[in-house]
PDB file of C-alpha atoms in Angstrom:
ATOM      1  CA  MET A 236      85.849 106.785 104.170  1.00  0.00           C
ATOM      2  CA  ARG A 237      87.935 108.933 101.851  1.00  0.00           C
ATOM      3  CA  ILE A 238      90.111 106.773  99.638  1.00  0.00           C
ATOM      4  CA  VAL A 239      92.704 108.027  97.146  1.00  0.00           C
ATOM      5  CA  ILE A 240      93.869 105.739  94.330  1.00  0.00           C
ATOM      6  CA  ALA A 241      97.127 106.092  92.402  1.00  0.00           C
ATOM      7  CA  GLY A 242      96.685 105.137  88.766  1.00  0.00           C
ATOM      8  CA  GLY A 243      93.084 106.270  88.906  1.00  0.00           C
ATOM      9  CA  HIS A 244      92.326 105.542  85.243  1.00  0.00           C
ATOM     10  CA  GLY A 245      93.581 101.966  85.272  1.00  0.00           C
ATOM     11  CA  GLN A 246      91.240  99.094  84.507  1.00  0.00           C
ATOM     12  CA  ILE A 247      91.163  97.859  88.106  1.00  0.00           C
ATOM     13  CA  ALA A 248      91.087 101.389  89.542  1.00  0.00           C
ATOM     14  CA  LEU A 249      88.001 102.433  87.562  1.00  0.00           C
ATOM     15  CA  ARG A 250      86.171  99.321  88.728  1.00  0.00           C
ATOM     16  CA  LEU A 251      87.237 100.011  92.311  1.00  0.00           C
ATOM     17  CA  GLU A 252      86.120 103.626  92.098  1.00  0.00           C
ATOM     18  CA  ARG A 253      82.659 102.579  90.984  1.00  0.00           C
ATOM     19  CA  LEU A 254      82.371 100.112  93.866  1.00  0.00           C
ATOM     20  CA  LEU A 255      83.563 102.585  96.495  1.00  0.00           C
ATOM     21  CA  ALA A 256      81.347 105.391  95.234  1.00  0.00           C
ATOM     22  CA  ALA A 257      78.335 103.068  95.121  1.00  0.00           C
ATOM     23  CA  ARG A 258      78.727 102.187  98.792  1.00  0.00           C
ATOM     24  CA  GLY A 259      79.009 105.836  99.757  1.00  0.00           C
ATOM     25  CA  ASP A 260      82.748 106.337 100.143  1.00  0.00           C
ATOM     26  CA  GLU A 261      84.445 109.517  98.971  1.00  0.00           C
ATOM     27  CA  VAL A 262      86.952 108.448  96.331  1.00  0.00           C
ATOM     28  CA  ALA A 263      89.603 110.290  94.343  1.00  0.00           C
ATOM     29  CA  GLY A 264      92.018 109.084  91.685  1.00  0.00           C
ATOM     30  CA  LEU A 265      95.411 110.427  90.673  1.00  0.00           C
ATOM     31  CA  ILE A 266      95.769 110.716  86.888  1.00  0.00           C
ATOM     32  CA  ARG A 267      98.423 112.252  84.655  1.00  0.00           C
ATOM     33  CA  ASP A 268      96.164 113.083  81.687  1.00  0.00           C
ATOM     34  CA  ALA A 269      93.406 115.690  81.979  1.00  0.00           C
ATOM     35  CA  GLY A 270      91.607 113.895  79.158  1.00  0.00           C
ATOM     36  CA  GLN A 271      90.785 111.103  81.624  1.00  0.00           C
ATOM     37  CA  GLU A 272      88.918 113.329  84.073  1.00  0.00           C
ATOM     38  CA  ALA A 273      85.458 112.606  82.606  1.00  0.00           C
ATOM     39  CA  ASP A 274      85.954 108.844  82.964  1.00  0.00           C
ATOM     40  CA  LEU A 275      86.757 109.234  86.653  1.00  0.00           C
ATOM     41  CA  ARG A 276      83.773 111.479  87.264  1.00  0.00           C
ATOM     42  CA  ALA A 277      81.560 108.942  85.507  1.00  0.00           C
ATOM     43  CA  ALA A 278      82.898 106.308  87.925  1.00  0.00           C
ATOM     44  CA  GLY A 279      82.021 108.550  90.868  1.00  0.00           C
ATOM     45  CA  ALA A 280      85.583 109.628  91.627  1.00  0.00           C
ATOM     46  CA  GLU A 281      87.223 113.024  91.974  1.00  0.00           C
ATOM     47  CA  PRO A 282      90.071 113.352  89.427  1.00  0.00           C
ATOM     48  CA  LEU A 283      93.366 114.684  90.800  1.00  0.00           C
ATOM     49  CA  LEU A 284      95.984 115.667  88.208  1.00  0.00           C
ATOM     50  CA  CYS A 285      99.384 114.409  89.351  1.00  0.00           C
ATOM     51  CA  ASP A 286     102.237 112.783  87.418  1.00  0.00           C
ATOM     52  CA  LEU A 287     103.883 110.329  89.809  1.00  0.00           C
ATOM     53  CA  GLU A 288     106.991 110.192  87.615  1.00  0.00           C
ATOM     54  CA  SER A 289     107.748 113.877  88.154  1.00  0.00           C
ATOM     55  CA  ALA A 290     105.853 114.943  91.298  1.00  0.00           C
ATOM     56  CA  SER A 291     107.538 115.653  94.626  1.00  0.00           C
ATOM     57  CA  VAL A 292     106.673 113.864  97.842  1.00  0.00           C
ATOM     58  CA  ASP A 293     105.125 117.067  99.194  1.00  0.00           C
ATOM     59  CA  GLU A 294     102.963 117.489  96.087  1.00  0.00           C
ATOM     60  CA  VAL A 295     101.595 113.960  96.338  1.00  0.00           C
ATOM     61  CA  ALA A 296     101.162 114.237 100.103  1.00  0.00           C
ATOM     62  CA  GLY A 297      99.002 117.296  99.508  1.00  0.00           C
ATOM     63  CA  HIS A 298      96.580 115.132  97.537  1.00  0.00           C
ATOM     64  CA  LEU A 299      96.526 112.478 100.277  1.00  0.00           C
ATOM     65  CA  ARG A 300      95.910 114.609 103.356  1.00  0.00           C
ATOM     66  CA  GLY A 301      92.577 113.787 104.936  1.00  0.00           C
ATOM     67  CA  ALA A 302      92.367 110.334 103.348  1.00  0.00           C
ATOM     68  CA  ASP A 303      91.496 107.308 105.463  1.00  0.00           C
ATOM     69  CA  ALA A 304      93.183 104.887 103.059  1.00  0.00           C
ATOM     70  CA  VAL A 305      95.171 104.916  99.837  1.00  0.00           C
ATOM     71  CA  VAL A 306      95.532 102.319  97.093  1.00  0.00           C
ATOM     72  CA  PHE A 307      98.526 102.066  94.771  1.00  0.00           C
ATOM     73  CA  ALA A 308      97.135 100.750  91.484  1.00  0.00           C
ATOM     74  CA  ALA A 309      99.423 102.564  89.051  1.00  0.00           C
ATOM     75  CA  GLY A 310     101.567 100.779  86.504  1.00  0.00           C
ATOM     76  CA  ALA A 311     103.650 101.495  83.447  1.00  0.00           C
ATOM     77  CA  GLY A 312     101.370  99.185  81.499  1.00  0.00           C
ATOM     78  CA  PRO A 313     101.888  96.899  78.503  1.00  0.00           C
ATOM     79  CA  GLY A 314     104.170  98.226  75.806  1.00  0.00           C
ATOM     80  CA  SER A 315     106.369 100.154  78.228  1.00  0.00           C
ATOM     81  CA  GLY A 316     110.084  99.448  78.477  1.00  0.00           C
ATOM     82  CA  ALA A 317     112.285  98.453  81.387  1.00  0.00           C
ATOM     83  CA  ASP A 318     113.025 102.091  82.257  1.00  0.00           C
ATOM     84  CA  ARG A 319     109.370 102.842  82.967  1.00  0.00           C
ATOM     85  CA  LYS A 320     109.005  99.646  84.973  1.00  0.00           C
ATOM     86  CA  SER A 321     111.609 101.208  87.235  1.00  0.00           C
ATOM     87  CA  THR A 322     110.169 104.736  87.312  1.00  0.00           C
ATOM     88  CA  VAL A 323     106.497 103.742  87.685  1.00  0.00           C
ATOM     89  CA  ASP A 324     106.158 100.212  89.046  1.00  0.00           C
ATOM     90  CA  ARG A 325     108.968 100.797  91.532  1.00  0.00           C
ATOM     91  CA  GLY A 326     109.628 104.544  91.749  1.00  0.00           C
ATOM     92  CA  ALA A 327     106.033 105.759  91.852  1.00  0.00           C
ATOM     93  CA  ALA A 328     105.125 103.133  94.461  1.00  0.00           C
ATOM     94  CA  VAL A 329     107.990 104.284  96.686  1.00  0.00           C
ATOM     95  CA  LEU A 330     107.001 107.935  96.208  1.00  0.00           C
ATOM     96  CA  PHE A 331     103.366 107.160  97.008  1.00  0.00           C
ATOM     97  CA  ALA A 332     104.380 105.329 100.197  1.00  0.00           C
ATOM     98  CA  ASP A 333     106.572 108.248 101.294  1.00  0.00           C
ATOM     99  CA  ALA A 334     103.744 110.678 100.533  1.00  0.00           C
ATOM    100  CA  ALA A 335     101.245 108.612 102.527  1.00  0.00           C
ATOM    101  CA  GLU A 336     103.596 108.703 105.518  1.00  0.00           C
ATOM    102  CA  ARG A 337     104.052 112.441 105.193  1.00  0.00           C
ATOM    103  CA  ALA A 338     100.284 112.958 104.928  1.00  0.00           C
ATOM    104  CA  GLY A 339      99.678 110.799 107.981  1.00  0.00           C
ATOM    105  CA  VAL A 340      97.700 108.130 106.118  1.00  0.00           C
ATOM    106  CA  ARG A 341      98.377 104.719 107.639  1.00  0.00           C
ATOM    107  CA  ARG A 342      96.199 102.385 105.558  1.00  0.00           C
ATOM    108  CA  TYR A 343      98.099 101.555 102.376  1.00  0.00           C
ATOM    109  CA  VAL A 344      96.959  98.858  99.942  1.00  0.00           C
ATOM    110  CA  VAL A 345      99.159  97.837  97.016  1.00  0.00           C
ATOM    111  CA  VAL A 346      98.135  96.106  93.798  1.00  0.00           C
ATOM    112  CA  SER A 347     101.232  94.039  93.097  1.00  0.00           C
ATOM    113  CA  SER A 348     101.759  90.993  90.900  1.00  0.00           C
ATOM    114  CA  MET A 349     102.080  87.287  91.484  1.00  0.00           C
ATOM    115  CA  GLY A 350     105.763  86.423  91.171  1.00  0.00           C
ATOM    116  CA  ALA A 351     107.006  89.883  92.199  1.00  0.00           C
ATOM    117  CA  ASP A 352     110.508  89.428  93.600  1.00  0.00           C
ATOM    118  CA  PRO A 353     113.433  91.878  93.822  1.00  0.00           C
ATOM    119  CA  ALA A 354     115.780  88.951  93.115  1.00  0.00           C
ATOM    120  CA  HIS A 355     113.859  87.720  90.056  1.00  0.00           C
ATOM    121  CA  GLN A 356     116.226  86.697  87.287  1.00  0.00           C
ATOM    122  CA  GLY A 357     115.954  87.339  83.568  1.00  0.00           C
ATOM    123  CA  ASP A 358     116.494  89.975  80.892  1.00  0.00           C
ATOM    124  CA  GLU A 359     113.004  90.274  79.391  1.00  0.00           C
ATOM    125  CA  ILE A 360     110.722  93.264  80.007  1.00  0.00           C
ATOM    126  CA  PHE A 361     108.430  91.146  82.178  1.00  0.00           C
ATOM    127  CA  ASP A 362     111.433  90.108  84.271  1.00  0.00           C
ATOM    128  CA  ALA A 363     112.215  93.784  84.866  1.00  0.00           C
ATOM    129  CA  TYR A 364     108.557  94.311  85.813  1.00  0.00           C
ATOM    130  CA  LEU A 365     108.609  91.535  88.420  1.00  0.00           C
ATOM    131  CA  ARG A 366     111.844  92.906  89.912  1.00  0.00           C
ATOM    132  CA  ALA A 367     110.414  96.436  90.038  1.00  0.00           C
ATOM    133  CA  LYS A 368     107.205  95.251  91.724  1.00  0.00           C
ATOM    134  CA  GLY A 369     109.227  93.141  94.142  1.00  0.00           C
ATOM    135  CA  GLU A 370     111.455  96.083  95.058  1.00  0.00           C
ATOM    136  CA  ALA A 371     108.398  98.283  95.594  1.00  0.00           C
ATOM    137  CA  ASP A 372     106.755  95.664  97.799  1.00  0.00           C
ATOM    138  CA  ALA A 373     109.928  95.289  99.869  1.00  0.00           C
ATOM    139  CA  TYR A 374     110.084  99.049 100.395  1.00  0.00           C
ATOM    140  CA  VAL A 375     106.462  99.229 101.512  1.00  0.00           C
ATOM    141  CA  ARG A 376     107.001  96.335 103.926  1.00  0.00           C
ATOM    142  CA  SER A 377     109.844  98.288 105.552  1.00  0.00           C
ATOM    143  CA  ARG A 378     107.654 101.267 106.480  1.00  0.00           C
ATOM    144  CA  ASP A 379     106.565 101.004 110.106  1.00  0.00           C
ATOM    145  CA  ALA A 380     104.294 104.040 109.730  1.00  0.00           C
ATOM    146  CA  LEU A 381     102.098 102.237 107.178  1.00  0.00           C
ATOM    147  CA  ASP A 382      99.428  99.613 107.830  1.00  0.00           C
ATOM    148  CA  TRP A 383     100.090  97.973 104.502  1.00  0.00           C
ATOM    149  CA  THR A 384      98.491  95.064 102.674  1.00  0.00           C
ATOM    150  CA  ILE A 385      99.999  93.787  99.428  1.00  0.00           C
ATOM    151  CA  LEU A 386      97.648  92.056  96.978  1.00  0.00           C
ATOM    152  CA  ARG A 387      99.165  89.878  94.258  1.00  0.00           C
ATOM    153  CA  PRO A 388      96.539  88.830  91.700  1.00  0.00           C
ATOM    154  CA  GLY A 389      97.048  86.014  89.233  1.00  0.00           C
ATOM    155  CA  MET A 390      96.453  86.365  85.497  1.00  0.00           C
ATOM    156  CA  LEU A 391      94.055  89.271  85.011  1.00  0.00           C
ATOM    157  CA  THR A 392      91.048  88.793  82.737  1.00  0.00           C
ATOM    158  CA  ASN A 393      88.117  90.928  81.611  1.00  0.00           C
ATOM    159  CA  ASP A 394      85.633  88.141  82.295  1.00  0.00           C
ATOM    160  CA  ALA A 395      82.631  89.126  84.404  1.00  0.00           C
ATOM    161  CA  GLY A 396      83.370  88.816  88.088  1.00  0.00           C
ATOM    162  CA  THR A 397      81.870  85.908  90.000  1.00  0.00           C
ATOM    163  CA  GLY A 398      82.448  87.253  93.512  1.00  0.00           C
ATOM    164  CA  LEU A 399      84.116  83.922  94.346  1.00  0.00           C
ATOM    165  CA  VAL A 400      87.852  83.908  95.006  1.00  0.00           C
ATOM    166  CA  ARG A 401      90.787  82.175  96.622  1.00  0.00           C
ATOM    167  CA  LEU A 402      92.734  84.634  98.788  1.00  0.00           C
ATOM    168  CA  GLU A 403      95.697  83.221 100.693  1.00  0.00           C
ATOM    169  CA  ALA A 404      99.385  83.790 101.372  1.00  0.00           C
ATOM    170  CA  ALA A 405     100.099  81.367  98.514  1.00  0.00           C
ATOM    171  CA  THR A 406      97.437  80.225  96.051  1.00  0.00           C
ATOM    172  CA  GLY A 407      99.412  78.954  93.099  1.00  0.00           C
ATOM    173  CA  ARG A 408      98.856  80.460  89.679  1.00  0.00           C
ATOM    174  CA  GLY A 409      95.466  80.990  88.094  1.00  0.00           C
ATOM    175  CA  PRO A 410      93.227  83.593  86.460  1.00  0.00           C
ATOM    176  CA  ILE A 411      91.183  86.275  88.206  1.00  0.00           C
ATOM    177  CA  PRO A 412      88.708  88.745  86.665  1.00  0.00           C
ATOM    178  CA  ARG A 413      89.542  92.402  87.229  1.00  0.00           C
ATOM    179  CA  ASP A 414      86.012  92.786  88.632  1.00  0.00           C
ATOM    180  CA  ASP A 415      86.895  90.417  91.465  1.00  0.00           C
ATOM    181  CA  VAL A 416      90.254  92.098  92.117  1.00  0.00           C
ATOM    182  CA  ALA A 417      88.420  95.390  92.566  1.00  0.00           C
ATOM    183  CA  ALA A 418      85.889  93.750  94.890  1.00  0.00           C
ATOM    184  CA  VAL A 419      88.692  92.363  97.069  1.00  0.00           C
ATOM    185  CA  LEU A 420      90.417  95.755  97.167  1.00  0.00           C
ATOM    186  CA  ALA A 421      87.171  97.400  98.264  1.00  0.00           C
ATOM    187  CA  GLU A 422      87.018  95.003 101.216  1.00  0.00           C
ATOM    188  CA  LEU A 423      90.719  95.336 102.048  1.00  0.00           C
ATOM    189  CA  VAL A 424      90.748  99.128 102.345  1.00  0.00           C
ATOM    190  CA  GLU A 425      88.291  98.947 105.241  1.00  0.00           C
ATOM    191  CA  THR A 426      89.709  95.775 106.817  1.00  0.00           C
ATOM    192  CA  SER A 427      92.744  97.010 108.724  1.00  0.00           C
ATOM    193  CA  ALA A 428      93.146  93.587 110.333  1.00  0.00           C
ATOM    194  CA  THR A 429      94.776  92.496 107.060  1.00  0.00           C
ATOM    195  CA  ALA A 430      97.666  94.916 107.680  1.00  0.00           C
ATOM    196  CA  GLY A 431     101.062  93.280 107.364  1.00  0.00           C
ATOM    197  CA  LEU A 432      99.865  90.588 104.958  1.00  0.00           C
ATOM    198  CA  THR A 433     101.012  89.787 101.436  1.00  0.00           C
ATOM    199  CA  LEU A 434      98.187  87.902  99.735  1.00  0.00           C
ATOM    200  CA  GLU A 435      97.809  86.072  96.454  1.00  0.00           C
ATOM    201  CA  LEU A 436      94.458  86.114  94.665  1.00  0.00           C
ATOM    202  CA  ILE A 437      92.906  83.858  92.041  1.00  0.00           C
ATOM    203  CA  SER A 438      89.382  82.735  91.226  1.00  0.00           C
ATOM    204  CA  GLY A 439      87.977  80.245  93.697  1.00  0.00           C
ATOM    205  CA  SER A 440      84.880  79.221  95.621  1.00  0.00           C
ATOM    206  CA  VAL A 441      84.772  81.622  98.583  1.00  0.00           C
ATOM    207  CA  PRO A 442      82.674  84.825  98.520  1.00  0.00           C
ATOM    208  CA  VAL A 443      84.870  87.924  98.581  1.00  0.00           C
ATOM    209  CA  PRO A 444      83.777  89.264 102.013  1.00  0.00           C
ATOM    210  CA  VAL A 445      84.253  85.825 103.593  1.00  0.00           C
ATOM    211  CA  ALA A 446      87.673  85.398 101.969  1.00  0.00           C
ATOM    212  CA  VAL A 447      88.889  88.740 103.319  1.00  0.00           C
ATOM    213  CA  LYS A 448      87.528  88.082 106.812  1.00  0.00           C
ATOM    214  CA  SER A 449      89.157  84.645 106.848  1.00  0.00           C
ATOM    215  CA  VAL A 450      92.660  86.056 106.322  1.00  0.00           C
ATOM    216  CA  ALA A 451      92.186  89.108 108.576  1.00  0.00           C
ATOM    217  CA  GLY A 452      94.399  88.967 111.621  1.00  0.00           C
ATOM    218  CA  ASN A 453      96.487  86.040 110.357  1.00  0.00           C
TER     219      ASN A 453
END
């Protein structure tokens, strides 16, 4: 498979790139900083320079043509204000979905957030983040031309992955190592039977491949 990842230098994205490259997939990552190219190459990914806050749909679609699946893993990140939550966590996700449609790529996997909700209340930066992610998820769900799956991890940690997770429509809150998020994403991109599902993810007792197969088609 050829898989293109938005936010290619993110902590989850780099882990995912290593996993995909190791199993023989062709993987590329969109980045906005040329200084990150070496890190992507070291992970086995082709770096594609593209700023999702300023790029056109046609420009992004050009990077996606020929892909079998795409993953939206971009984010404004900690320390960013409410404006960038809107332009990246919402706006870039919408742009990436439009570009995937234009490029004819159906399989679209989103890294969202537990608690994402367009109607989320509150005035803090994290409240704006959850609204932005919720709005992006709602937009993706409305696109009939996309075979989308939305993944909503719990509290992300840098602990070593265990390969054991709980993956369900509703899990309740809990931690999850970024290693295990990447492992689930690697399974999801090639499991089209999970299309149309919004899934929560925390650490658990089920091996990743079994967890993904158990929700496929539900």
